[in-house]
Short mmCIF file of C-alpha atoms in Angstrom, two decimals:
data_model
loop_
_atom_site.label_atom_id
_atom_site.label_comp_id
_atom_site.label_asym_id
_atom_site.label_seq_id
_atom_site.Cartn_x
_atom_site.Cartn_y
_atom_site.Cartn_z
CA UNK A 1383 0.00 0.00 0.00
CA UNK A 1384 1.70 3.25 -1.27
CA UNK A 1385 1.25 5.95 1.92
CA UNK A 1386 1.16 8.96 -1.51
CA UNK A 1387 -1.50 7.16 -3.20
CA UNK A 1388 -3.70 7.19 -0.22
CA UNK A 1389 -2.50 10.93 0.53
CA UNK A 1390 -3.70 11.74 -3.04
CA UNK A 1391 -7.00 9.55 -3.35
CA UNK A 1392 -10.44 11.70 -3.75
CA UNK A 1393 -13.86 10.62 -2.83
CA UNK A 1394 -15.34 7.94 -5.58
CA UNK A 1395 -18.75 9.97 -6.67
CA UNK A 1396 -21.88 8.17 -5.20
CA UNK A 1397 -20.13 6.12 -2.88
CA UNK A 1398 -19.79 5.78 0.93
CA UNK A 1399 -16.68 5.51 2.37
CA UNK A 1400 -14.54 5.26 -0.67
CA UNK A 1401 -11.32 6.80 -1.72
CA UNK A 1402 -9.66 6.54 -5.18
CA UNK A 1403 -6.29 7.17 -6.63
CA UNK A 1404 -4.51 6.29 -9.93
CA UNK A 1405 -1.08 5.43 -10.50
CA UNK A 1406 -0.33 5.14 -14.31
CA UNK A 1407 -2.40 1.97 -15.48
CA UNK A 1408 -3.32 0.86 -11.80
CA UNK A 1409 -6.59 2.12 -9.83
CA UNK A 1410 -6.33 2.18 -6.09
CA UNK A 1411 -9.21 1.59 -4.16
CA UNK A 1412 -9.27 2.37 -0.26
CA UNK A 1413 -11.97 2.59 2.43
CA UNK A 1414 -11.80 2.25 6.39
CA UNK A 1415 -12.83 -0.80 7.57
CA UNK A 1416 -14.03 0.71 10.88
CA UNK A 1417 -16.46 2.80 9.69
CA UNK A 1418 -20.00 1.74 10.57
CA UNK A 1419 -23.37 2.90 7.64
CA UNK A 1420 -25.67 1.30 9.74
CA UNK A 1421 -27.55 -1.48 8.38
CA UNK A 1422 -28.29 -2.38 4.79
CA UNK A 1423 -32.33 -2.67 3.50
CA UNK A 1424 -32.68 -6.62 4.11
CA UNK A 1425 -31.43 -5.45 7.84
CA UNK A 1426 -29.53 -8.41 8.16
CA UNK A 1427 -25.63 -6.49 7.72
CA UNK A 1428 -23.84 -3.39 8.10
CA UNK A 1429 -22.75 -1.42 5.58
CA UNK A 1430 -18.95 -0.40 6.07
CA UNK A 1431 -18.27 1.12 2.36
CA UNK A 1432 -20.26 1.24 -0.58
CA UNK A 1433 -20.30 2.72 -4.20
CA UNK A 1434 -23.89 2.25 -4.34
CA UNK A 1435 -24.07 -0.26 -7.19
CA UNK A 1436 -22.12 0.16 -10.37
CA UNK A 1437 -20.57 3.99 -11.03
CA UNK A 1438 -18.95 4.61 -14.04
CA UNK A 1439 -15.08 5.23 -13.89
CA UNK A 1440 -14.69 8.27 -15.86
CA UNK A 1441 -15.10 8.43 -19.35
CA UNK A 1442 -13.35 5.04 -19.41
CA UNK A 1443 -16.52 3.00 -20.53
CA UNK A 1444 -15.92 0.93 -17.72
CA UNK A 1445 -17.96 0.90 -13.82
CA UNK A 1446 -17.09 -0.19 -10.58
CA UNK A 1447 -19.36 -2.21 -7.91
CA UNK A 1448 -17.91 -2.49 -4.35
CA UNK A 1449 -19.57 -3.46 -1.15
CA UNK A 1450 -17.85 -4.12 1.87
CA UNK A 1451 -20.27 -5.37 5.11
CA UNK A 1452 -20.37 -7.66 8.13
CA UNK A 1453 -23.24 -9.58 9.59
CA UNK A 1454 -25.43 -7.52 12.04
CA UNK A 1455 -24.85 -10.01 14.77
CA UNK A 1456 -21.62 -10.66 14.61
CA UNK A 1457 -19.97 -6.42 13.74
CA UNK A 1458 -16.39 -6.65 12.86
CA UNK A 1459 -13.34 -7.85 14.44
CA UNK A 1460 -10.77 -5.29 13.48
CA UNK A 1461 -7.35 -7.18 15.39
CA UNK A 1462 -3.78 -7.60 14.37
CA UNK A 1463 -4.37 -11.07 14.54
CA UNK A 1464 -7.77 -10.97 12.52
CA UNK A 1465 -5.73 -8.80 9.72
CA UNK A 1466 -2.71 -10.60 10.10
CA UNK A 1467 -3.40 -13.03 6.48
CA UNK A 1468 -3.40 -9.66 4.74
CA UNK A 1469 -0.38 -7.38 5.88
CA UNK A 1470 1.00 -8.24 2.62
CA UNK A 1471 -0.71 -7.99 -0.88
CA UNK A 1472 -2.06 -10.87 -1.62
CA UNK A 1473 -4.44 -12.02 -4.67
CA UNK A 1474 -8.08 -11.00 -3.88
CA UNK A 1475 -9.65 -13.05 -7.40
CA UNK A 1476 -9.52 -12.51 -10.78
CA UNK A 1477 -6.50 -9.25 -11.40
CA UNK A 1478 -7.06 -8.19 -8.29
CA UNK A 1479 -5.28 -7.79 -5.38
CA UNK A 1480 -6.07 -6.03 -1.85
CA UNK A 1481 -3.98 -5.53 1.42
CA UNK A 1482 -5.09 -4.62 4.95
CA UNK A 1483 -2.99 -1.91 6.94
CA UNK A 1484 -4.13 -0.44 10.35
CA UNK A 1485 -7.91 -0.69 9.63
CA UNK A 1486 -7.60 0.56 6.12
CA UNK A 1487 -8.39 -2.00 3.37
CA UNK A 1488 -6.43 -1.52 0.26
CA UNK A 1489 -7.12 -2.97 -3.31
CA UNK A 1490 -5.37 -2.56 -6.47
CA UNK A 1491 -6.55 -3.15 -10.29
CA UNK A 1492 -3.63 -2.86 -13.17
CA UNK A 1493 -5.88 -2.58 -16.40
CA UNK A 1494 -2.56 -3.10 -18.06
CA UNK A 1495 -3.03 -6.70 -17.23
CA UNK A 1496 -7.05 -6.95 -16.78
CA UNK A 1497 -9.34 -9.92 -17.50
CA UNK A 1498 -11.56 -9.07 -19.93
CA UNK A 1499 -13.51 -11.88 -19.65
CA UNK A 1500 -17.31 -12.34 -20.43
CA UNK A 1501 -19.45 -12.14 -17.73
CA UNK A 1502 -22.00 -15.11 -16.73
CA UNK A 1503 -25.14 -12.71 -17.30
CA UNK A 1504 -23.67 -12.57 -21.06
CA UNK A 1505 -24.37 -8.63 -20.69
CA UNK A 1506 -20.48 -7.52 -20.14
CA UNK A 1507 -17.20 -7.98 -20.30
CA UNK A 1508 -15.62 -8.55 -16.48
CA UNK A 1509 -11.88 -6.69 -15.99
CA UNK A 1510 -11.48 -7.59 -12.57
CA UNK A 1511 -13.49 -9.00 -10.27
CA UNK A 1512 -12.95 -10.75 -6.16
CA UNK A 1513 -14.93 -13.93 -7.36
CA UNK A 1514 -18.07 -13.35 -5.03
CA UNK A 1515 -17.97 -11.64 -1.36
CA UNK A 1516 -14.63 -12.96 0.19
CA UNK A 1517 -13.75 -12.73 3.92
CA UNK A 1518 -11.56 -10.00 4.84
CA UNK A 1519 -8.86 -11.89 7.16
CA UNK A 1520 -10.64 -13.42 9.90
CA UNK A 1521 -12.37 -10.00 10.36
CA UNK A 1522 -15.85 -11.15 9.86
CA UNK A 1523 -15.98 -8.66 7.15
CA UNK A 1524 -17.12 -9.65 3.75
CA UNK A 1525 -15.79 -7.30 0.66
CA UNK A 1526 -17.39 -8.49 -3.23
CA UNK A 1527 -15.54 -6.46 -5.66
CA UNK A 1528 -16.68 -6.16 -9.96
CA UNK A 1529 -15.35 -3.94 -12.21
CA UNK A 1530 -16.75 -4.39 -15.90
CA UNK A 1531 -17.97 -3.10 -19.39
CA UNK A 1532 -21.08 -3.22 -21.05
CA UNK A 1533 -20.96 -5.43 -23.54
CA UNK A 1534 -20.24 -3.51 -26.74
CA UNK A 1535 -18.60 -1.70 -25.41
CA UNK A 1536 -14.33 -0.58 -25.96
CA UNK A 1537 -12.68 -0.09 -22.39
CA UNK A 1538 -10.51 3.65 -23.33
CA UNK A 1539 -7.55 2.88 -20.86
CA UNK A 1540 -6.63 6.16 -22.68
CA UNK A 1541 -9.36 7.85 -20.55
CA UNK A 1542 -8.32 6.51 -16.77
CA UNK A 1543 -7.28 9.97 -15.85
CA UNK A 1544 -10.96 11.41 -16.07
CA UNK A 1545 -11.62 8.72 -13.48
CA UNK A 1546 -9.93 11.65 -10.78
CA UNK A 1547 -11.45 14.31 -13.02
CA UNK A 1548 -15.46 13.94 -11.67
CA UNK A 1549 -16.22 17.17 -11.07
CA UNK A 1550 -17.59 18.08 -7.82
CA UNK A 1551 -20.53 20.83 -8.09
CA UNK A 1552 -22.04 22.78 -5.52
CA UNK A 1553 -24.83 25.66 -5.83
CA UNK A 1554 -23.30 28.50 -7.42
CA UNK A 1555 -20.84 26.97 -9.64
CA UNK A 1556 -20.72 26.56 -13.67
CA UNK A 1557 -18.22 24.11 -14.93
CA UNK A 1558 -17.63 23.74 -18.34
CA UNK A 1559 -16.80 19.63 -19.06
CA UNK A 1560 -15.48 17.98 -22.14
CA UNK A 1561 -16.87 18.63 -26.00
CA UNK A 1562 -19.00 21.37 -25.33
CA UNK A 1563 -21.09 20.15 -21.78
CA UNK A 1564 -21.79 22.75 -18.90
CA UNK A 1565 -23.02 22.10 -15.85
CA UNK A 1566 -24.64 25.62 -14.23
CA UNK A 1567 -26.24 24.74 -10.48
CA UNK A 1568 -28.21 27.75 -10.23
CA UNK A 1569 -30.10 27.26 -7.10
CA UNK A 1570 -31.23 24.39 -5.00
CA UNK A 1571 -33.78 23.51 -7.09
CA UNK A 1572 -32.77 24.31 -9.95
CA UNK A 1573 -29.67 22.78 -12.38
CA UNK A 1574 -29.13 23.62 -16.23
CA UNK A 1575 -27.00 21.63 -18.63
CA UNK A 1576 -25.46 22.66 -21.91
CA UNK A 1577 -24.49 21.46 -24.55
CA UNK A 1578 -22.77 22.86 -28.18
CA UNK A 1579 -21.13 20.36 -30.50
CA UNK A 1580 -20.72 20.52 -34.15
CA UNK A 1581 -20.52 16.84 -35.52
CA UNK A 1582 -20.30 15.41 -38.84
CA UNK A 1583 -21.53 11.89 -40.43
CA UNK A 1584 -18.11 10.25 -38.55
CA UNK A 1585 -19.72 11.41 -35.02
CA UNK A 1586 -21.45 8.33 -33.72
CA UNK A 1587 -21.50 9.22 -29.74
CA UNK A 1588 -20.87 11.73 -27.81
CA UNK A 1589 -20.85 11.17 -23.55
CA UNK A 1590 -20.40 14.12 -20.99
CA UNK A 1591 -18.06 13.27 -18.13
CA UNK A 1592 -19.69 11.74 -14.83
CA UNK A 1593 -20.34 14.83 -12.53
CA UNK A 1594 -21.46 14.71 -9.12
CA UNK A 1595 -24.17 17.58 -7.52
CA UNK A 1596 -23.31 18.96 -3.71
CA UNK A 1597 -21.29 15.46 -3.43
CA UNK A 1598 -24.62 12.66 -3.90
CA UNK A 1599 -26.29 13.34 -7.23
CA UNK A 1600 -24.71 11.99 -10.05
CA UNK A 1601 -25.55 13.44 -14.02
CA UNK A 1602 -25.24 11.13 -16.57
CA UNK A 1603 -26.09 12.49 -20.28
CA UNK A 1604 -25.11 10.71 -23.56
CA UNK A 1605 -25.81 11.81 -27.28
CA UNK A 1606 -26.44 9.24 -30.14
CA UNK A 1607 -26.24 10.30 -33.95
CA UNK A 1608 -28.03 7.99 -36.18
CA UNK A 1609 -28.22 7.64 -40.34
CA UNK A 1610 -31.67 7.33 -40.47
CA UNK A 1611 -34.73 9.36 -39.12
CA UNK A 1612 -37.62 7.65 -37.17
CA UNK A 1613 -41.29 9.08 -36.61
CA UNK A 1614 -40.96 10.18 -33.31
CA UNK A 1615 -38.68 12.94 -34.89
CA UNK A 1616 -41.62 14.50 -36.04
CA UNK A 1617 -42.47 16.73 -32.77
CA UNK A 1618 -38.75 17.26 -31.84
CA UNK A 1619 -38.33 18.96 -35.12
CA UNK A 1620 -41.49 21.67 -33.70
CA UNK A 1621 -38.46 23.69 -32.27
CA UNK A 1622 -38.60 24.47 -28.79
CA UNK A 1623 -36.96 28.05 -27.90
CA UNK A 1624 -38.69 28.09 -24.22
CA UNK A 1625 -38.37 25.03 -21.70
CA UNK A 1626 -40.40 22.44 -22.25
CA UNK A 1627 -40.99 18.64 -22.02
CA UNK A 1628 -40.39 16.89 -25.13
CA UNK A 1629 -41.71 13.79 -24.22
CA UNK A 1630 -44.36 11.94 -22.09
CA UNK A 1631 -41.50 9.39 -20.63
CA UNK A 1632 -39.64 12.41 -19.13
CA UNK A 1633 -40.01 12.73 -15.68
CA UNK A 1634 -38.65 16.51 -14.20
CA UNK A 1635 -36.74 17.10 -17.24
CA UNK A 1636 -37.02 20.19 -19.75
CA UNK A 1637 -35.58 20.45 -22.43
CA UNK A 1638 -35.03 24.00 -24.80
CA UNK A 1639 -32.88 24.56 -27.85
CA UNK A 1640 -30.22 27.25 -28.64
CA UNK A 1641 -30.41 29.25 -31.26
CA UNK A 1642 -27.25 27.38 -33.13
CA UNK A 1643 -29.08 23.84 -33.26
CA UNK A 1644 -29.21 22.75 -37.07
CA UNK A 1645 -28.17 19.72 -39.28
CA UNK A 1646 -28.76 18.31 -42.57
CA UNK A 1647 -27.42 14.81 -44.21
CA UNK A 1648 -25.55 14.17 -40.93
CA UNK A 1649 -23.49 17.30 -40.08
CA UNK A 1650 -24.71 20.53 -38.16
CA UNK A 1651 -24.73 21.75 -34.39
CA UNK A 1652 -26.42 20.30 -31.39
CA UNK A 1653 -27.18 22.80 -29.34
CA UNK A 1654 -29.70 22.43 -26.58
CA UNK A 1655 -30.03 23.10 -22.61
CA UNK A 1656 -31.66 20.52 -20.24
CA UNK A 1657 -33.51 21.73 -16.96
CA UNK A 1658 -34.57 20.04 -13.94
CA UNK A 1659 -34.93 20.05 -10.36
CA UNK A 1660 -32.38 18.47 -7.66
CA UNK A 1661 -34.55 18.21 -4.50
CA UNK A 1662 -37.34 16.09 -6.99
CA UNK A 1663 -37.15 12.30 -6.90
CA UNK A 1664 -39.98 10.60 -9.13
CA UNK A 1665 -39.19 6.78 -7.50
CA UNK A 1666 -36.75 4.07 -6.83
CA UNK A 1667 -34.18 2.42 -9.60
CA UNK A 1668 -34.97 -0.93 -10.63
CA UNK A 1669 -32.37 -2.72 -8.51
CA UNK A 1670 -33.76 -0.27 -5.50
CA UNK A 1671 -30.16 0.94 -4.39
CA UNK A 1672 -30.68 4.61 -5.92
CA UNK A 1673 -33.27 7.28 -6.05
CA UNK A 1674 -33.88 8.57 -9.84
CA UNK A 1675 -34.13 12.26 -9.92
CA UNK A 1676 -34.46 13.28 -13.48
CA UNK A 1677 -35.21 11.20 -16.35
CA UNK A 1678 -35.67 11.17 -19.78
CA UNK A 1679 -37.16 7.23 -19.67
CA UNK A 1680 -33.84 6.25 -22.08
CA UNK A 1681 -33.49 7.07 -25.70
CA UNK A 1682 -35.34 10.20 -26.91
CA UNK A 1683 -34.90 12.26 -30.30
CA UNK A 1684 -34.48 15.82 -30.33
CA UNK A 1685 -34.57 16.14 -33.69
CA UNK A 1686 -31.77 15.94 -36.86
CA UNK A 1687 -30.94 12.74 -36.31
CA UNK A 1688 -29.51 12.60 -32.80
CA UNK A 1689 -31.01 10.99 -29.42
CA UNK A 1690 -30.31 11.49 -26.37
CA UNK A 1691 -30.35 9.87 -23.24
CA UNK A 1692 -30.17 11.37 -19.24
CA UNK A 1693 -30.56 10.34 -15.87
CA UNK A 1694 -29.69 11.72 -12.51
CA UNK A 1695 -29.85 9.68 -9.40
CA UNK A 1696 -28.73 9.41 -6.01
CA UNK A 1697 -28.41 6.85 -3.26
CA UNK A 1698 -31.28 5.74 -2.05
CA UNK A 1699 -31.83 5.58 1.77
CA UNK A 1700 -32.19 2.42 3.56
CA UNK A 1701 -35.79 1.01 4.37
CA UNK A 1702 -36.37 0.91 7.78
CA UNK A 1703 -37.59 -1.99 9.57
CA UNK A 1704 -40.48 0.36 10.70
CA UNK A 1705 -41.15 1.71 7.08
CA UNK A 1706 -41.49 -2.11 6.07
CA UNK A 1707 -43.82 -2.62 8.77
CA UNK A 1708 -45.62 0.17 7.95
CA UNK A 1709 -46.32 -0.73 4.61
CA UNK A 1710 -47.53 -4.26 5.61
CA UNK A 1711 -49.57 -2.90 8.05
CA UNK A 1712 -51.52 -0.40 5.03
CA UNK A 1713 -51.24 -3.39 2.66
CA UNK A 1714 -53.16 -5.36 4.86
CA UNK A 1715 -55.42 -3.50 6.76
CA UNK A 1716 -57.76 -2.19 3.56
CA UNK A 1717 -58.55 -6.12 3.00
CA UNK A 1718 -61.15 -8.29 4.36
CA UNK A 1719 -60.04 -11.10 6.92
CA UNK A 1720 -60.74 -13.79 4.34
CA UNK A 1721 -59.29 -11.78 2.04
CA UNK A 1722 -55.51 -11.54 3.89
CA UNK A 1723 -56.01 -15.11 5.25
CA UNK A 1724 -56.41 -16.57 0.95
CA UNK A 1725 -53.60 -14.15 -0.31
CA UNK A 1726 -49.67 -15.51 -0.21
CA UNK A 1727 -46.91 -14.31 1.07
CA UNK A 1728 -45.67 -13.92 -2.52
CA UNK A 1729 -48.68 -11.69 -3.30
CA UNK A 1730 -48.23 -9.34 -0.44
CA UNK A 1731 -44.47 -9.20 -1.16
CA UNK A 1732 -45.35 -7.96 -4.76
CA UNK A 1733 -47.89 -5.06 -2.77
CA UNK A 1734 -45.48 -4.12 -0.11
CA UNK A 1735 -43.02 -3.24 -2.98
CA UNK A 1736 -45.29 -1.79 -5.12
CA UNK A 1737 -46.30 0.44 -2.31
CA UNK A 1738 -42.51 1.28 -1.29
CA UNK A 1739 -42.35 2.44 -4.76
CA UNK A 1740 -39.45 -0.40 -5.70
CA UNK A 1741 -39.21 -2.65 -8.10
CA UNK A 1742 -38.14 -6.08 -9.46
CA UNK A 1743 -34.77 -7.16 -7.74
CA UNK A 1744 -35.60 -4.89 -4.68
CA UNK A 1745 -37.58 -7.72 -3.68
CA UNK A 1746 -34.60 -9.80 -2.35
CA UNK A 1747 -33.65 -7.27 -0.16
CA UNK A 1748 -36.98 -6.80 1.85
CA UNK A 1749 -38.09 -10.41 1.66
CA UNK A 1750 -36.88 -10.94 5.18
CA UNK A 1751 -38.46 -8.06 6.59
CA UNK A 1752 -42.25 -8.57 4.65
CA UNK A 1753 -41.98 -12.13 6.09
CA UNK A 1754 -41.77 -11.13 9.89
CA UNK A 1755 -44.02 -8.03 9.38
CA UNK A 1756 -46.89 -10.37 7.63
CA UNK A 1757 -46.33 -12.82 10.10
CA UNK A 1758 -46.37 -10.47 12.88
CA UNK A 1759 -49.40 -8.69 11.70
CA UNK A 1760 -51.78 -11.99 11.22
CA UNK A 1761 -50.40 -12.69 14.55
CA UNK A 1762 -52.08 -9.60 15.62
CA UNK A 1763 -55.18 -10.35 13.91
CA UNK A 1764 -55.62 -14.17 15.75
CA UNK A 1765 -54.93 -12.28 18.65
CA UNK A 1766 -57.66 -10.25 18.69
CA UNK A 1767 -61.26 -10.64 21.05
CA UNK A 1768 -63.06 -11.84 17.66
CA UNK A 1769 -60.75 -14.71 16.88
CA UNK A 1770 -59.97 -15.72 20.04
CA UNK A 1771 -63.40 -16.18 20.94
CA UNK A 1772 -64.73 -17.87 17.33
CA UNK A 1773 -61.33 -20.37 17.99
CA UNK A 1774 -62.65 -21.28 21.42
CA UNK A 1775 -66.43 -22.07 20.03
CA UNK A 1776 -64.27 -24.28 17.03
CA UNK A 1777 -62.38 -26.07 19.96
CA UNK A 1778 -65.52 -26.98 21.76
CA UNK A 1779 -67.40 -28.12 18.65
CA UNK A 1780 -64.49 -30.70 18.18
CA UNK A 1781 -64.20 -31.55 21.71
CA UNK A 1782 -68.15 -33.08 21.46
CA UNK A 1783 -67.28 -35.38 18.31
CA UNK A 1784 -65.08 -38.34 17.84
CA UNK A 1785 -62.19 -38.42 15.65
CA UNK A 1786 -63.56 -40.50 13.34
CA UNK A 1787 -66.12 -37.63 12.57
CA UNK A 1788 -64.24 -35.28 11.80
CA UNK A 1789 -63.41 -36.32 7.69
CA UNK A 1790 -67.70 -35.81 7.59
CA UNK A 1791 -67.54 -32.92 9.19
CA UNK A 1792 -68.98 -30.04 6.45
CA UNK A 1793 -68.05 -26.07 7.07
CA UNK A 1794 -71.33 -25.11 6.65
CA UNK A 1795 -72.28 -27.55 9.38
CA UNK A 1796 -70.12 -26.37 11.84
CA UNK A 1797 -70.44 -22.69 11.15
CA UNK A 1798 -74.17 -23.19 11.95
CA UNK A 1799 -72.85 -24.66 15.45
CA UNK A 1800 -70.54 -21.38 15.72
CA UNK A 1801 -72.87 -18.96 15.14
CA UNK A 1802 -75.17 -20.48 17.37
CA UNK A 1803 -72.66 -20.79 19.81
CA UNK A 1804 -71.73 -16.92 19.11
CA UNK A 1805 -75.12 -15.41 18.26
CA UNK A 1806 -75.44 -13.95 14.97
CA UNK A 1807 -74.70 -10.09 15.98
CA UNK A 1808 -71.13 -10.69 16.36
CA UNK A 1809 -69.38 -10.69 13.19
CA UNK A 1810 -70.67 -10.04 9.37
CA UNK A 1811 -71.10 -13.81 8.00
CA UNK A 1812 -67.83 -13.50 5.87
CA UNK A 1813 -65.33 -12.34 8.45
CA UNK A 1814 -66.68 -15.33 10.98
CA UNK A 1815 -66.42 -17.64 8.20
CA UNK A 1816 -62.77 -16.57 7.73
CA UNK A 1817 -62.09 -16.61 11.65
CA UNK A 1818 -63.66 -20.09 11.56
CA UNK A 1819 -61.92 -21.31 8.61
CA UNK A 1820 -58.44 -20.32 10.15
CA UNK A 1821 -59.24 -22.04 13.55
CA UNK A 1822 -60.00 -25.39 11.79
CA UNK A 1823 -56.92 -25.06 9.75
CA UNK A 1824 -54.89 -24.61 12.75
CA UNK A 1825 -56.84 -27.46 14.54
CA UNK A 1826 -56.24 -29.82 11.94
CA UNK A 1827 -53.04 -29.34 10.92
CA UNK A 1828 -51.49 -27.79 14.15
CA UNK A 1829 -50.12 -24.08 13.47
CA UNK A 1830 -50.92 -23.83 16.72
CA UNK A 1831 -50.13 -26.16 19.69
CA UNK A 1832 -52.16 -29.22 19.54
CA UNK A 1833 -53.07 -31.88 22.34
CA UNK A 1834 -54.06 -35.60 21.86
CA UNK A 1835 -56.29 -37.05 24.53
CA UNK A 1836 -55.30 -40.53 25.63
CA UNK A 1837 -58.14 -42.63 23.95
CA UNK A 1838 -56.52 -40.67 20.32
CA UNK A 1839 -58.92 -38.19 20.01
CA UNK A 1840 -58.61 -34.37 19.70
CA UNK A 1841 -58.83 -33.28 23.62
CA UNK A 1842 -57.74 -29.72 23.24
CA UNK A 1843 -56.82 -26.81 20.12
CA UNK A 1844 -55.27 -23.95 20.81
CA UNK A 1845 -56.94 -22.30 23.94
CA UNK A 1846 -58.15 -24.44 26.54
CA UNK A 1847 -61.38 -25.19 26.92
CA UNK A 1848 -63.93 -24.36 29.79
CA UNK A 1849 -64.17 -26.59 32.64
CA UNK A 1850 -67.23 -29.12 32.21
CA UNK A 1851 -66.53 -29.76 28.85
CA UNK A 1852 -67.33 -33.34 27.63
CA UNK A 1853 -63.98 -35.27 27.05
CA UNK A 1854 -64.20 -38.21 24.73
#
């Protein structure tokens, strides 16, 4: 571990707890392994650094995924003895290596010598990657490590400088980027981007540098020139000299061009401002991990043959275990008993993250949590005067029949016997059916403690019964 490396390494935009620092064709990677980010959204580890899922590194082509954690009920172990395996720099996986010093964690990629190898999801090319979450020493500290490039895409080793070069912007500032792209933070709530490029029929992309807003926001805006036109050209080309959204899949994103934008037959000017506003988030990525901000719902044409595409994000805060709960509990409790005693645990999964505004793979990370929460609130539910009291009238209409009568006994039969037992002003007819219903399934097939008389028949379910009741 070079001492000047770390004495030169800058935050890594978007992440937690990562520093950065390039040395010729090698990245370094740092981040204190004693830092604590609390827990992570399944709430089963704690976060100790972070990029936040895959950030690109510069203008490179190529991103970076890094998560270092430890299990909630264990917490690191941060000893020379637990560290000791790693005092040296030894191989982490594939082109990788990492070293522990003090409680700073160390790890090294040389491009010069990188993998470029194509991933198992057939989607990119890997460069270097730790093979999975490995254990940090005998810390208890897991670290899972991927750097990669979409496939298609040319890794520009030409380009790791820019990785140092993401531009930091605060309120107030105007920076002027690469190939025309300025970034203008006017206010708090409002940011302006510009861009002025002349191109010709040889210009097939054109990608502003990452830049980062007040240290968590992160811009990403890329231009596409195509040979051909398509029919959504046909309102781009109505020219748009005030802001305006120019389509329906844009979410907080304007869009107005300069007075220099022109092409024909492939050649001409781009030049166009894009508006939106920082403190706006319009929902959850699809992994979950990051807040979108600003959106123009992928590729859009703005006319003369070019697309483009933007999106500004941010990390996303961790679910709390009382959010979670939350949204259970308002999942739940606008359904009818029978209703939340047919649905599965699948289905309410599918709710609670529709309703926590997530989507698809967020699903693994609050499975844990929807489990205990559903469990917790049915438990509720069985608790309450209603149930308790239709379960006791269930247990004494078993406790009069033999065991043998049991396979003849009908539902309808004994909810008469309930009701009666009950009187009819209790419940609507639905709900007791429900309560009933989930008392004989418990009966029968013992979710909840079950007691065999000696002669083998049912002598008790659940709550126990009155005194005087006939035992068979």
């Amino acid at each position: 571990m070079e001492s000047s490396t770390l004495a030169n390494a800058i935050p890594f935009p978007g992440g937690k707890n990562i520093l950065v620092a390039l040395e010729e064709s090698k990245l370094y990677i740092y981040c204190d392994l004693s830092q604590d980010l609390g827990t992570n959204s399944s709430g089963k580890n704690i976060l100790i650094a972070t990029t936040g899922g895959s950030k690109p590194l510069g203008a490179t082509n190529a991103f970076l995924g890094l998560n270092v954690f430890c299990n909630i009920t264990e917490g690191p172990k941060l000893t020379d003895e637990t560290t000791s395996k790693l005092r040296e720099v030894e191989i982490m996986g594939y082109y990788c290596t990492w070293q522990v010093k003090g409680h700073t964690l160390c790890m090294t990629i040389d491009f010069e010598n990188s993998w470029e190898k194509l991933a198992t999801t057939g989607n990119s090319v890997v460069l270097a990657s730790s093979g999975g979450n490995k254990a940090v020493g005998k810390t208890g500290i897991l670290c899972g490590l991927n750097c990669h490039v979409p496939l298609g895409k040319k890794f520009l080793m030409e380009k790791l400088s820019t990785i140092a070069n993401n531009d930091f912007v605060s309120v107030g500032d105007r920076v002027e980027l690469n190939e025309g792209f300025v970034v203008h933070v006017e206010s708090e709530t409002q940011v302006t981007l510009h861009c002025e490029y002349e191109y010709t029929r040889a210009t097939r992309r054109l990608a502003m540098l990452p830049v980062v807003i007040e240290g968590e926001t992160s811009l990403i805006l890329t231009l596409r020139f195509v040979d051909k036109k398509f029919r959504s050209e046909e309102k781009a080309e109505q020219m748009k000299t005030e802001f305006a959204v120019l389509s329906p899949k844009w979410k907080n994103l304007l869009l107005r061009y300069g007075p220099n934008h022109n092409g024909n037959n492939g050649t001409g000017t781009v030049d166009f401002d894009l508006r939106f506003d920082p403190t706006q988030f319009i929902g959850r990525s699809f992994s979950g991990k990051s807040l979108t901000v600003s959106s123009s719902g992928g590729w859009c044409s703005i006319g003369n043959e070019i697309f483009i595409m933007f999106n500004a994000h941010k990390p996303a805060p961790r679910l709390s275990p009382a959010e979670i709960r939350s949204a259970v509990q308002n999942v739940l409790e606008s359904r009818r008993v029978e209703e939340i005693t047919s649905l599965s645990l699948k289905k309410v999964e599918i709710l609670v993250v529709t309703a926590l505004n997530l989507k698809g793979s967020s699903l693994a990370d609050v499975r844990g949590q929807v489990k205990e929460a559903v469990k917790a609130y049915i438990g509720s539910l069985k608790l309450s005067v209603p149930f308790k009291t239709a379960k006791k009238a269930v247990n004494k209409a078993f406790a009069t029949r033999k065991r043998d009568e049991f396979a003849t006994l009908s539902l309808k039969t004994l909810l008469a016997e309930v009701s009666s037992e009950l009187g009819a002003a209790h419940w609507e007819e639905e709900t007791l059916k429900a309560h009933v219903k989930e008392a004989v399934m418990q009966c029968l097939w013992g979710d909840v403690r079950r007691i065999r008389g000696k002669g083998g028949g049912l002598r008790e379910c659940g709550t126990r019964l009155s005194e005087g009741t006939t035992e068979r």
